[in-house]
PDB file of C-alpha atoms in Angstrom:
ATOM      1  CA  MET A   1      -0.100   0.020   0.239  1.00  0.00           C
ATOM      2  CA  ARG A   2       1.373   3.517  -0.653  1.00  0.00           C
ATOM      3  CA  PHE A   3       0.366   6.467   1.679  1.00  0.00           C
ATOM      4  CA  SER A   4       0.285  10.225   0.918  1.00  0.00           C
ATOM      5  CA  HIS A   5      -1.124  13.192   3.068  1.00  0.00           C
ATOM      6  CA  PHE A   6      -2.426  15.659   0.538  1.00  0.00           C
ATOM      7  CA  VAL A   7      -3.188  19.618   1.466  1.00  0.00           C
ATOM      8  CA  ASN A   8      -6.559  20.063   2.455  1.00  0.00           C
ATOM      9  CA  GLU A   9      -7.529  22.476   0.559  1.00  0.00           C
ATOM     10  CA  ALA A  10     -11.082  22.927   2.028  1.00  0.00           C
ATOM     11  CA  ASN A  11      -8.913  23.891   5.208  1.00  0.00           C
ATOM     12  CA  THR A  12     -11.637  22.216   7.669  1.00  0.00           C
ATOM     13  CA  GLY A  13     -10.700  20.204  10.322  1.00  0.00           C
ATOM     14  CA  SER A  14      -7.399  18.586   9.940  1.00  0.00           C
ATOM     15  CA  PRO A  15      -4.244  20.506   7.682  1.00  0.00           C
ATOM     16  CA  VAL A  16      -3.832  17.548   5.782  1.00  0.00           C
ATOM     17  CA  ARG A  17      -5.815  14.442   4.757  1.00  0.00           C
ATOM     18  CA  LEU A  18      -4.234  10.797   4.443  1.00  0.00           C
ATOM     19  CA  ALA A  19      -4.930   8.703   1.277  1.00  0.00           C
ATOM     20  CA  ILE A  20      -4.397   5.186  -0.118  1.00  0.00           C
ATOM     21  CA  VAL A  21      -2.714   5.712  -3.715  1.00  0.00           C
ATOM     22  CA  HIS A  22      -3.982   3.690  -6.600  1.00  0.00           C
ATOM     23  CA  PRO A  23      -2.605   3.830  -9.849  1.00  0.00           C
ATOM     24  CA  GLU A  24      -5.746   5.204 -10.929  1.00  0.00           C
ATOM     25  CA  GLY A  25      -6.247   8.045  -7.923  1.00  0.00           C
ATOM     26  CA  ALA A  26      -6.027   8.588  -4.712  1.00  0.00           C
ATOM     27  CA  LEU A  27      -8.925   7.127  -1.821  1.00  0.00           C
ATOM     28  CA  PHE A  28      -9.242   9.222   0.636  1.00  0.00           C
ATOM     29  CA  LEU A  29      -9.761   6.943   4.205  1.00  0.00           C
ATOM     30  CA  ASP A  30     -11.741   9.458   5.702  1.00  0.00           C
ATOM     31  CA  GLU A  31     -14.392   8.644   3.179  1.00  0.00           C
ATOM     32  CA  ILE A  32     -14.225   4.765   3.610  1.00  0.00           C
ATOM     33  CA  LEU A  33     -13.621   4.696   7.434  1.00  0.00           C
ATOM     34  CA  ASP A  34     -15.532   5.917  10.752  1.00  0.00           C
ATOM     35  CA  ASP A  35     -13.077   7.528  13.419  1.00  0.00           C
ATOM     36  CA  ALA A  36      -9.978   7.365   9.865  1.00  0.00           C
ATOM     37  CA  PRO A  37      -6.658   8.191  10.950  1.00  0.00           C
ATOM     38  CA  GLU A  38      -5.865  11.782  10.170  1.00  0.00           C
ATOM     39  CA  THR A  39      -2.180  11.340   9.294  1.00  0.00           C
ATOM     40  CA  LEU A  40       0.864   8.082   8.866  1.00  0.00           C
ATOM     41  CA  GLN A  41       1.760   8.831  12.478  1.00  0.00           C
ATOM     42  CA  GLN A  42      -1.770   7.975  14.015  1.00  0.00           C
ATOM     43  CA  LEU A  43      -2.248   4.833  11.613  1.00  0.00           C
ATOM     44  CA  ILE A  44       1.302   3.951  13.018  1.00  0.00           C
ATOM     45  CA  GLU A  45       0.459   4.508  16.094  1.00  0.00           C
ATOM     46  CA  ARG A  46      -2.888   2.650  16.555  1.00  0.00           C
ATOM     47  CA  GLY A  47      -0.893  -0.630  15.413  1.00  0.00           C
ATOM     48  CA  ASP A  48      -1.320  -3.900  13.239  1.00  0.00           C
ATOM     49  CA  ASP A  49      -4.996  -3.943  13.675  1.00  0.00           C
ATOM     50  CA  GLU A  50      -5.695  -0.643  12.273  1.00  0.00           C
ATOM     51  CA  LEU A  51      -3.619  -0.944   9.413  1.00  0.00           C
ATOM     52  CA  GLN A  52      -5.509  -4.386   8.447  1.00  0.00           C
ATOM     53  CA  ARG A  53      -8.693  -2.002   8.794  1.00  0.00           C
ATOM     54  CA  VAL A  54      -7.686   0.469   6.587  1.00  0.00           C
ATOM     55  CA  ARG A  55      -6.456  -2.674   4.217  1.00  0.00           C
ATOM     56  CA  SER A  56      -9.905  -4.521   4.322  1.00  0.00           C
ATOM     57  CA  HIS A  57     -12.442  -1.289   3.731  1.00  0.00           C
ATOM     58  CA  SER A  58      -9.681  -0.104   1.421  1.00  0.00           C
ATOM     59  CA  HIS A  59      -9.972  -3.539  -0.866  1.00  0.00           C
ATOM     60  CA  VAL A  60     -13.896  -3.434  -0.563  1.00  0.00           C
ATOM     61  CA  ALA A  61     -14.088   0.219  -1.481  1.00  0.00           C
ATOM     62  CA  VAL A  62     -11.856  -0.440  -4.627  1.00  0.00           C
ATOM     63  CA  SER A  63     -13.879  -3.693  -5.623  1.00  0.00           C
ATOM     64  CA  GLN A  64     -17.233  -1.701  -5.406  1.00  0.00           C
ATOM     65  CA  GLY A  65     -15.814   1.080  -7.947  1.00  0.00           C
ATOM     66  CA  VAL A  66     -15.827   3.798  -5.764  1.00  0.00           C
ATOM     67  CA  GLU A  67     -14.870   7.271  -7.447  1.00  0.00           C
ATOM     68  CA  LEU A  68     -11.135   8.053  -7.034  1.00  0.00           C
ATOM     69  CA  THR A  69      -9.641  11.455  -6.752  1.00  0.00           C
ATOM     70  CA  PRO A  70      -6.930  11.902  -9.318  1.00  0.00           C
ATOM     71  CA  VAL A  71      -3.530  13.033  -7.895  1.00  0.00           C
ATOM     72  CA  ALA A  72      -2.709  15.184 -10.439  1.00  0.00           C
ATOM     73  CA  GLY A  73      -5.704  17.976  -8.913  1.00  0.00           C
ATOM     74  CA  LEU A  74      -4.043  17.452  -5.543  1.00  0.00           C
ATOM     75  CA  ARG A  75      -1.027  19.078  -3.471  1.00  0.00           C
ATOM     76  CA  HIS A  76       1.284  16.950  -1.758  1.00  0.00           C
ATOM     77  CA  ALA A  77       2.143  17.587   2.558  1.00  0.00           C
ATOM     78  CA  SER A  78       5.571  15.475   3.809  1.00  0.00           C
ATOM     79  CA  ALA A  79       4.806  12.018   3.613  1.00  0.00           C
ATOM     80  CA  VAL A  80       6.051  12.064   6.937  1.00  0.00           C
ATOM     81  CA  LEU A  81       4.256  14.249   9.957  1.00  0.00           C
ATOM     82  CA  ARG A  82       4.580  14.511  13.352  1.00  0.00           C
ATOM     83  CA  THR A  83       6.928  12.074  13.715  1.00  0.00           C
ATOM     84  CA  PRO A  84       8.457  11.750  17.199  1.00  0.00           C
ATOM     85  CA  GLN A  85      12.330  11.631  15.750  1.00  0.00           C
ATOM     86  CA  ILE A  86      13.972  12.339  12.513  1.00  0.00           C
ATOM     87  CA  ILE A  87      17.522  10.660  12.369  1.00  0.00           C
ATOM     88  CA  ALA A  88      19.800  10.940   9.633  1.00  0.00           C
ATOM     89  CA  ILE A  89      22.948   8.913   8.817  1.00  0.00           C
ATOM     90  CA  GLY A  90      25.952  10.594   6.632  1.00  0.00           C
ATOM     91  CA  LEU A  91      28.676   9.148   5.032  1.00  0.00           C
ATOM     92  CA  ASN A  92      27.075   5.890   4.378  1.00  0.00           C
ATOM     93  CA  TYR A  93      28.005   5.328   0.771  1.00  0.00           C
ATOM     94  CA  SER A  94      31.687   4.945   0.066  1.00  0.00           C
ATOM     95  CA  ALA A  95      31.574   7.388  -2.947  1.00  0.00           C
ATOM     96  CA  HIS A  96      29.978  10.466  -1.277  1.00  0.00           C
ATOM     97  CA  SER A  97      32.265   9.921   2.013  1.00  0.00           C
ATOM     98  CA  SER A  98      35.348  10.221  -0.625  1.00  0.00           C
ATOM     99  CA  GLU A  99      34.169  12.784  -2.588  1.00  0.00           C
ATOM    100  CA  LEU A 100      33.281  14.811   0.134  1.00  0.00           C
ATOM    101  CA  ASN A 101      36.825  14.363   1.776  1.00  0.00           C
ATOM    102  CA  LEU A 102      35.134  12.930   5.439  1.00  0.00           C
ATOM    103  CA  LYS A 103      35.908   9.463   6.280  1.00  0.00           C
ATOM    104  CA  ALA A 104      33.645   6.827   6.846  1.00  0.00           C
ATOM    105  CA  ASP A 105      34.266   6.352  10.732  1.00  0.00           C
ATOM    106  CA  LYS A 106      34.065   2.410  12.233  1.00  0.00           C
ATOM    107  CA  ALA A 107      30.636   3.928  13.632  1.00  0.00           C
ATOM    108  CA  PRO A 108      27.966   5.201  11.867  1.00  0.00           C
ATOM    109  CA  THR A 109      27.795   9.104  11.599  1.00  0.00           C
ATOM    110  CA  VAL A 110      24.355  10.370  13.312  1.00  0.00           C
ATOM    111  CA  PHE A 111      22.412  13.295  13.079  1.00  0.00           C
ATOM    112  CA  ALA A 112      18.961  15.003  13.887  1.00  0.00           C
ATOM    113  CA  LEU A 113      16.761  16.858  11.458  1.00  0.00           C
ATOM    114  CA  TRP A 114      14.352  19.589  12.871  1.00  0.00           C
ATOM    115  CA  PRO A 115      10.758  18.979  12.045  1.00  0.00           C
ATOM    116  CA  ASN A 116      10.385  22.430  10.158  1.00  0.00           C
ATOM    117  CA  SER A 117      12.571  21.041   7.529  1.00  0.00           C
ATOM    118  CA  LEU A 118       9.791  18.188   6.115  1.00  0.00           C
ATOM    119  CA  THR A 119       8.030  19.434   2.728  1.00  0.00           C
ATOM    120  CA  GLY A 120       6.239  17.494   0.754  1.00  0.00           C
ATOM    121  CA  HIS A 121       6.594  16.569  -3.260  1.00  0.00           C
ATOM    122  CA  ASN A 122       5.841  18.800  -6.340  1.00  0.00           C
ATOM    123  CA  GLY A 123       6.620  21.885  -3.547  1.00  0.00           C
ATOM    124  CA  THR A 124       8.911  24.941  -3.385  1.00  0.00           C
ATOM    125  CA  THR A 125      11.587  25.084  -0.605  1.00  0.00           C
ATOM    126  CA  THR A 126      12.989  28.851  -0.370  1.00  0.00           C
ATOM    127  CA  TRP A 127      16.030  30.150   1.657  1.00  0.00           C
ATOM    128  CA  PRO A 128      17.963  33.243   1.964  1.00  0.00           C
ATOM    129  CA  ARG A 129      20.799  34.032  -0.719  1.00  0.00           C
ATOM    130  CA  ALA A 130      22.391  35.538   2.267  1.00  0.00           C
ATOM    131  CA  LEU A 131      22.547  32.895   4.334  1.00  0.00           C
ATOM    132  CA  SER A 132      23.823  30.484   2.116  1.00  0.00           C
ATOM    133  CA  GLU A 133      24.369  29.718  -2.211  1.00  0.00           C
ATOM    134  CA  ALA A 134      26.101  26.507  -1.656  1.00  0.00           C
ATOM    135  CA  ILE A 135      22.959  24.264  -1.519  1.00  0.00           C
ATOM    136  CA  ASP A 136      23.454  21.186  -2.696  1.00  0.00           C
ATOM    137  CA  TYR A 137      21.109  17.623  -3.384  1.00  0.00           C
ATOM    138  CA  GLU A 138      21.376  14.340  -1.593  1.00  0.00           C
ATOM    139  CA  ALA A 139      18.630  11.735  -2.679  1.00  0.00           C
ATOM    140  CA  GLU A 140      18.295   8.868   0.136  1.00  0.00           C
ATOM    141  CA  LEU A 141      16.382   6.129   0.705  1.00  0.00           C
ATOM    142  CA  GLY A 142      13.885   6.778   3.868  1.00  0.00           C
ATOM    143  CA  VAL A 143      12.959   3.943   6.136  1.00  0.00           C
ATOM    144  CA  ILE A 144       9.433   4.792   8.768  1.00  0.00           C
ATOM    145  CA  ILE A 145       9.909   2.600  11.842  1.00  0.00           C
ATOM    146  CA  GLY A 146       6.770   0.599  12.860  1.00  0.00           C
ATOM    147  CA  LYS A 147       6.623  -0.607  16.231  1.00  0.00           C
ATOM    148  CA  ALA A 148       8.949   0.167  19.074  1.00  0.00           C
ATOM    149  CA  ALA A 149      12.299  -0.935  18.949  1.00  0.00           C
ATOM    150  CA  LYS A 150      15.290  -1.775  21.161  1.00  0.00           C
ATOM    151  CA  ASN A 151      18.017  -3.587  21.501  1.00  0.00           C
ATOM    152  CA  VAL A 152      17.022  -5.197  17.786  1.00  0.00           C
ATOM    153  CA  SER A 153      19.192  -7.556  16.269  1.00  0.00           C
ATOM    154  CA  GLU A 154      19.880  -7.438  12.618  1.00  0.00           C
ATOM    155  CA  ALA A 155      18.120 -10.380  12.018  1.00  0.00           C
ATOM    156  CA  ASP A 156      14.781  -9.274  13.006  1.00  0.00           C
ATOM    157  CA  ALA A 157      15.450  -5.260  11.974  1.00  0.00           C
ATOM    158  CA  LEU A 158      13.519  -5.311   8.949  1.00  0.00           C
ATOM    159  CA  ASP A 159      10.499  -6.294  11.410  1.00  0.00           C
ATOM    160  CA  TYR A 160      10.393  -3.078  12.535  1.00  0.00           C
ATOM    161  CA  VAL A 161       9.866  -1.568   9.955  1.00  0.00           C
ATOM    162  CA  PHE A 162       6.399   0.091   8.154  1.00  0.00           C
ATOM    163  CA  GLY A 163       7.505   1.291   5.218  1.00  0.00           C
ATOM    164  CA  TYR A 164       9.900   3.176   2.644  1.00  0.00           C
ATOM    165  CA  THR A 165      10.069   6.654   1.078  1.00  0.00           C
ATOM    166  CA  VAL A 166      12.066   8.934  -0.629  1.00  0.00           C
ATOM    167  CA  VAL A 167      13.973  11.560   0.478  1.00  0.00           C
ATOM    168  CA  ASN A 168      15.868  14.635  -0.555  1.00  0.00           C
ATOM    169  CA  ASP A 169      18.045  15.397   2.432  1.00  0.00           C
ATOM    170  CA  ILE A 170      19.102  19.312   0.808  1.00  0.00           C
ATOM    171  CA  THR A 171      22.518  20.607   2.047  1.00  0.00           C
ATOM    172  CA  ALA A 172      24.164  24.082   2.756  1.00  0.00           C
ATOM    173  CA  ARG A 173      27.444  22.772   2.206  1.00  0.00           C
ATOM    174  CA  ASP A 174      29.150  25.939   3.420  1.00  0.00           C
ATOM    175  CA  ILE A 175      27.944  25.965   6.625  1.00  0.00           C
ATOM    176  CA  GLN A 176      28.429  21.938   7.503  1.00  0.00           C
ATOM    177  CA  TYR A 177      31.495  22.352   6.624  1.00  0.00           C
ATOM    178  CA  SER A 178      31.912  25.482   8.785  1.00  0.00           C
ATOM    179  CA  GLU A 179      30.125  24.066  12.164  1.00  0.00           C
ATOM    180  CA  ALA A 180      30.578  21.180  14.320  1.00  0.00           C
ATOM    181  CA  GLN A 181      27.022  19.633  13.950  1.00  0.00           C
ATOM    182  CA  TRP A 182      25.162  19.220  10.772  1.00  0.00           C
ATOM    183  CA  SER A 183      21.829  19.429  11.933  1.00  0.00           C
ATOM    184  CA  ARG A 184      21.466  23.236  10.942  1.00  0.00           C
ATOM    185  CA  CYS A 185      22.914  23.424   7.466  1.00  0.00           C
ATOM    186  CA  LYS A 186      20.536  20.597   7.013  1.00  0.00           C
ATOM    187  CA  SER A 187      17.245  22.166   8.508  1.00  0.00           C
ATOM    188  CA  PHE A 188      16.656  24.740   7.057  1.00  0.00           C
ATOM    189  CA  ASP A 189      12.743  25.146   5.969  1.00  0.00           C
ATOM    190  CA  GLY A 190      11.431  23.095   3.759  1.00  0.00           C
ATOM    191  CA  PHE A 191      15.307  21.173   3.139  1.00  0.00           C
ATOM    192  CA  THR A 192      13.894  17.718   3.953  1.00  0.00           C
ATOM    193  CA  PRO A 193      11.479  16.824   1.150  1.00  0.00           C
ATOM    194  CA  THR A 194       9.626  13.194   1.410  1.00  0.00           C
ATOM    195  CA  GLY A 195       7.439  11.326  -0.642  1.00  0.00           C
ATOM    196  CA  PRO A 196       5.236  11.169  -3.005  1.00  0.00           C
ATOM    197  CA  SER A 197       4.148   8.717  -0.975  1.00  0.00           C
ATOM    198  CA  VAL A 198       5.339   5.753   2.218  1.00  0.00           C
ATOM    199  CA  VAL A 199       5.141   2.561   0.830  1.00  0.00           C
ATOM    200  CA  THR A 200       4.388  -0.194   3.388  1.00  0.00           C
ATOM    201  CA  LYS A 201       7.193  -2.443   3.455  1.00  0.00           C
ATOM    202  CA  ASP A 202       5.344  -6.030   1.649  1.00  0.00           C
ATOM    203  CA  GLU A 203       6.452  -4.349  -1.585  1.00  0.00           C
ATOM    204  CA  VAL A 204       9.612  -3.661  -0.831  1.00  0.00           C
ATOM    205  CA  PRO A 205      11.194  -7.432  -0.509  1.00  0.00           C
ATOM    206  CA  ASP A 206      14.898  -5.642  -0.088  1.00  0.00           C
ATOM    207  CA  PRO A 207      15.591  -2.193   0.924  1.00  0.00           C
ATOM    208  CA  GLN A 208      19.212  -2.778   0.006  1.00  0.00           C
ATOM    209  CA  ASN A 209      18.197  -3.644  -4.315  1.00  0.00           C
ATOM    210  CA  LEU A 210      16.900  -0.421  -5.093  1.00  0.00           C
ATOM    211  CA  LYS A 211      18.386   2.116  -7.810  1.00  0.00           C
ATOM    212  CA  ILE A 212      18.732   5.497  -6.660  1.00  0.00           C
ATOM    213  CA  SER A 213      19.228   8.800  -8.742  1.00  0.00           C
ATOM    214  CA  THR A 214      18.849  12.831  -8.537  1.00  0.00           C
ATOM    215  CA  VAL A 215      18.102  14.537 -11.630  1.00  0.00           C
ATOM    216  CA  LEU A 216      18.620  18.255 -11.388  1.00  0.00           C
ATOM    217  CA  ASP A 217      17.247  20.945 -14.343  1.00  0.00           C
ATOM    218  CA  GLY A 218      17.551  17.463 -16.717  1.00  0.00           C
ATOM    219  CA  HIS A 219      20.921  16.382 -15.891  1.00  0.00           C
ATOM    220  CA  LEU A 220      21.575  13.343 -13.935  1.00  0.00           C
ATOM    221  CA  MET A 221      23.687  13.803 -11.302  1.00  0.00           C
ATOM    222  CA  GLN A 222      23.213  10.565  -9.268  1.00  0.00           C
ATOM    223  CA  ASP A 223      22.815   7.157 -10.118  1.00  0.00           C
ATOM    224  CA  SER A 224      23.702   4.183  -7.818  1.00  0.00           C
ATOM    225  CA  SER A 225      22.116   1.470  -6.036  1.00  0.00           C
ATOM    226  CA  THR A 226      21.132   1.342  -2.199  1.00  0.00           C
ATOM    227  CA  GLY A 227      23.473  -2.176  -2.107  1.00  0.00           C
ATOM    228  CA  MET A 228      26.095   0.444  -2.807  1.00  0.00           C
ATOM    229  CA  MET A 229      25.445   1.626   1.664  1.00  0.00           C
ATOM    230  CA  ILE A 230      28.150   0.596   3.590  1.00  0.00           C
ATOM    231  CA  ARG A 231      25.809  -0.422   6.652  1.00  0.00           C
ATOM    232  CA  SER A 232      22.399  -1.451   5.435  1.00  0.00           C
ATOM    233  CA  VAL A 233      18.884  -0.652   6.835  1.00  0.00           C
ATOM    234  CA  ALA A 234      19.124  -3.512   9.175  1.00  0.00           C
ATOM    235  CA  THR A 235      22.251  -2.819  10.480  1.00  0.00           C
ATOM    236  CA  LEU A 236      21.708   0.869  10.845  1.00  0.00           C
ATOM    237  CA  ILE A 237      18.390  -0.183  13.175  1.00  0.00           C
ATOM    238  CA  SER A 238      20.256  -2.630  15.143  1.00  0.00           C
ATOM    239  CA  TYR A 239      22.485   0.003  15.751  1.00  0.00           C
ATOM    240  CA  LEU A 240      20.339   3.367  16.373  1.00  0.00           C
ATOM    241  CA  SER A 241      18.159   0.861  19.039  1.00  0.00           C
ATOM    242  CA  ARG A 242      21.129  -0.486  21.402  1.00  0.00           C
ATOM    243  CA  SER A 243      20.772   3.621  22.578  1.00  0.00           C
ATOM    244  CA  ALA A 244      17.958   4.941  22.284  1.00  0.00           C
ATOM    245  CA  THR A 245      14.470   3.140  21.724  1.00  0.00           C
ATOM    246  CA  LEU A 246      12.850   4.069  17.916  1.00  0.00           C
ATOM    247  CA  LEU A 247       9.549   5.287  18.267  1.00  0.00           C
ATOM    248  CA  PRO A 248       6.801   4.201  15.881  1.00  0.00           C
ATOM    249  CA  GLY A 249       6.886   6.850  13.002  1.00  0.00           C
ATOM    250  CA  THR A 250      10.653   7.554  13.235  1.00  0.00           C
ATOM    251  CA  LEU A 251      11.636   8.824   9.840  1.00  0.00           C
ATOM    252  CA  ILE A 252      15.483   7.105   9.209  1.00  0.00           C
ATOM    253  CA  SER A 253      17.439   8.825   6.810  1.00  0.00           C
ATOM    254  CA  THR A 254      20.202   6.285   5.549  1.00  0.00           C
ATOM    255  CA  GLY A 255      22.427   8.591   3.541  1.00  0.00           C
ATOM    256  CA  SER A 256      23.054   9.488   0.032  1.00  0.00           C
ATOM    257  CA  PRO A 257      25.242   7.887  -2.855  1.00  0.00           C
ATOM    258  CA  GLY A 258      27.970  10.022  -4.712  1.00  0.00           C
ATOM    259  CA  GLY A 259      27.429  12.181  -7.056  1.00  0.00           C
ATOM    260  CA  ALA A 260      27.113  15.566  -4.656  1.00  0.00           C
ATOM    261  CA  GLY A 261      26.963  18.897  -6.377  1.00  0.00           C
ATOM    262  CA  TYR A 262      30.032  20.053  -3.899  1.00  0.00           C
ATOM    263  CA  SER A 263      32.547  17.954  -5.351  1.00  0.00           C
ATOM    264  CA  ARG A 264      32.156  18.546  -9.258  1.00  0.00           C
ATOM    265  CA  ASP A 265      34.370  21.045 -11.172  1.00  0.00           C
ATOM    266  CA  PRO A 266      32.975  22.776 -11.471  1.00  0.00           C
ATOM    267  CA  GLN A 267      30.679  22.907  -8.429  1.00  0.00           C
ATOM    268  CA  VAL A 268      26.973  22.544  -9.348  1.00  0.00           C
ATOM    269  CA  PHE A 269      24.563  23.658  -6.459  1.00  0.00           C
ATOM    270  CA  LEU A 270      20.665  24.090  -6.518  1.00  0.00           C
ATOM    271  CA  ARG A 271      19.799  27.805  -7.547  1.00  0.00           C
ATOM    272  CA  ASP A 272      16.946  29.974  -7.870  1.00  0.00           C
ATOM    273  CA  ARG A 273      14.531  28.148 -10.005  1.00  0.00           C
ATOM    274  CA  SER A 274      16.207  25.147 -10.343  1.00  0.00           C
ATOM    275  CA  THR A 275      14.144  22.294 -10.307  1.00  0.00           C
ATOM    276  CA  VAL A 276      15.598  18.683  -8.422  1.00  0.00           C
ATOM    277  CA  THR A 277      14.277  15.258  -8.577  1.00  0.00           C
ATOM    278  CA  VAL A 278      15.506  12.631  -6.737  1.00  0.00           C
ATOM    279  CA  SER A 279      13.820   9.098  -7.353  1.00  0.00           C
ATOM    280  CA  VAL A 280      14.243   5.408  -5.562  1.00  0.00           C
ATOM    281  CA  GLU A 281      13.292   2.377  -7.607  1.00  0.00           C
ATOM    282  CA  GLY A 282       9.559   1.210  -6.580  1.00  0.00           C
ATOM    283  CA  LEU A 283       8.813   4.419  -4.215  1.00  0.00           C
ATOM    284  CA  GLY A 284       8.389   6.826  -6.950  1.00  0.00           C
ATOM    285  CA  GLU A 285       9.900  10.297  -8.053  1.00  0.00           C
ATOM    286  CA  LEU A 286      10.192  13.032  -5.097  1.00  0.00           C
ATOM    287  CA  THR A 287      10.624  16.560  -6.713  1.00  0.00           C
ATOM    288  CA  THR A 288      11.072  20.159  -5.852  1.00  0.00           C
ATOM    289  CA  HIS A 289      11.488  23.740  -7.175  1.00  0.00           C
ATOM    290  CA  CYS A 290      13.832  25.884  -5.642  1.00  0.00           C
ATOM    291  CA  ARG A 291      13.832  29.748  -4.826  1.00  0.00           C
ATOM    292  CA  MET A 292      16.647  32.282  -3.923  1.00  0.00           C
ATOM    293  CA  THR A 293      16.072  35.445  -1.976  1.00  0.00           C
TER     294      THR A 293
END
């Protein structure tokens, strides 16, 4: 199943509406369920029984020919909302750590992203030119935790996953290299687009066998596979769960492959009116429009 948040243009009740996305269009949960979850976070927190209720009612509605809403006429919000934690992993592909001249240490590089950075597919991210003109893209596989994970083994780690999404970990490189932490340089408003959907884990049999890419203004910039990760999704979940409980709905952004704009000669950065699309095989394409003020 594929879940997306769409902006509630009617502006009544919740600011977003949660839908299951089918090839033919969106099926809004509040149209088929009593006491429907308003967000994916709420759905995850209600547990497996709620997911099964949603799955069952969706199947019945589609089989009965319920009218779906064309996605092309809808506006996406972030695929992940109100998450308890956003954990990012740096230097998880050898090619990326090498091009940035940063060492991939024996332990993962872990940092937090701020919730204000979340935004949706096909949105516009704006930043002040005075703060940075060295804004870079990073295609990443996002992992959404489905149930509390504490001290889990690598063998069991994927059992704790709810689903996967596409993340663009947008980064102000000059700030990244001037500060001892990486949270601020990656947490400007709108610097963490996610989506367009969260795809449940049953549709992703192997998260380490997915093509991942970035296209900037029509040019292919990143082209790799999640199989090139230094540490797999299962390894990261197990490692992180040793020190802190990974709460349901936690988003883990698992690192970016090589091909960053910072490392190119000449360097290539996101500019005013750039359009960047990051993709992960089977999960979709996530597009961001850029504005510098």
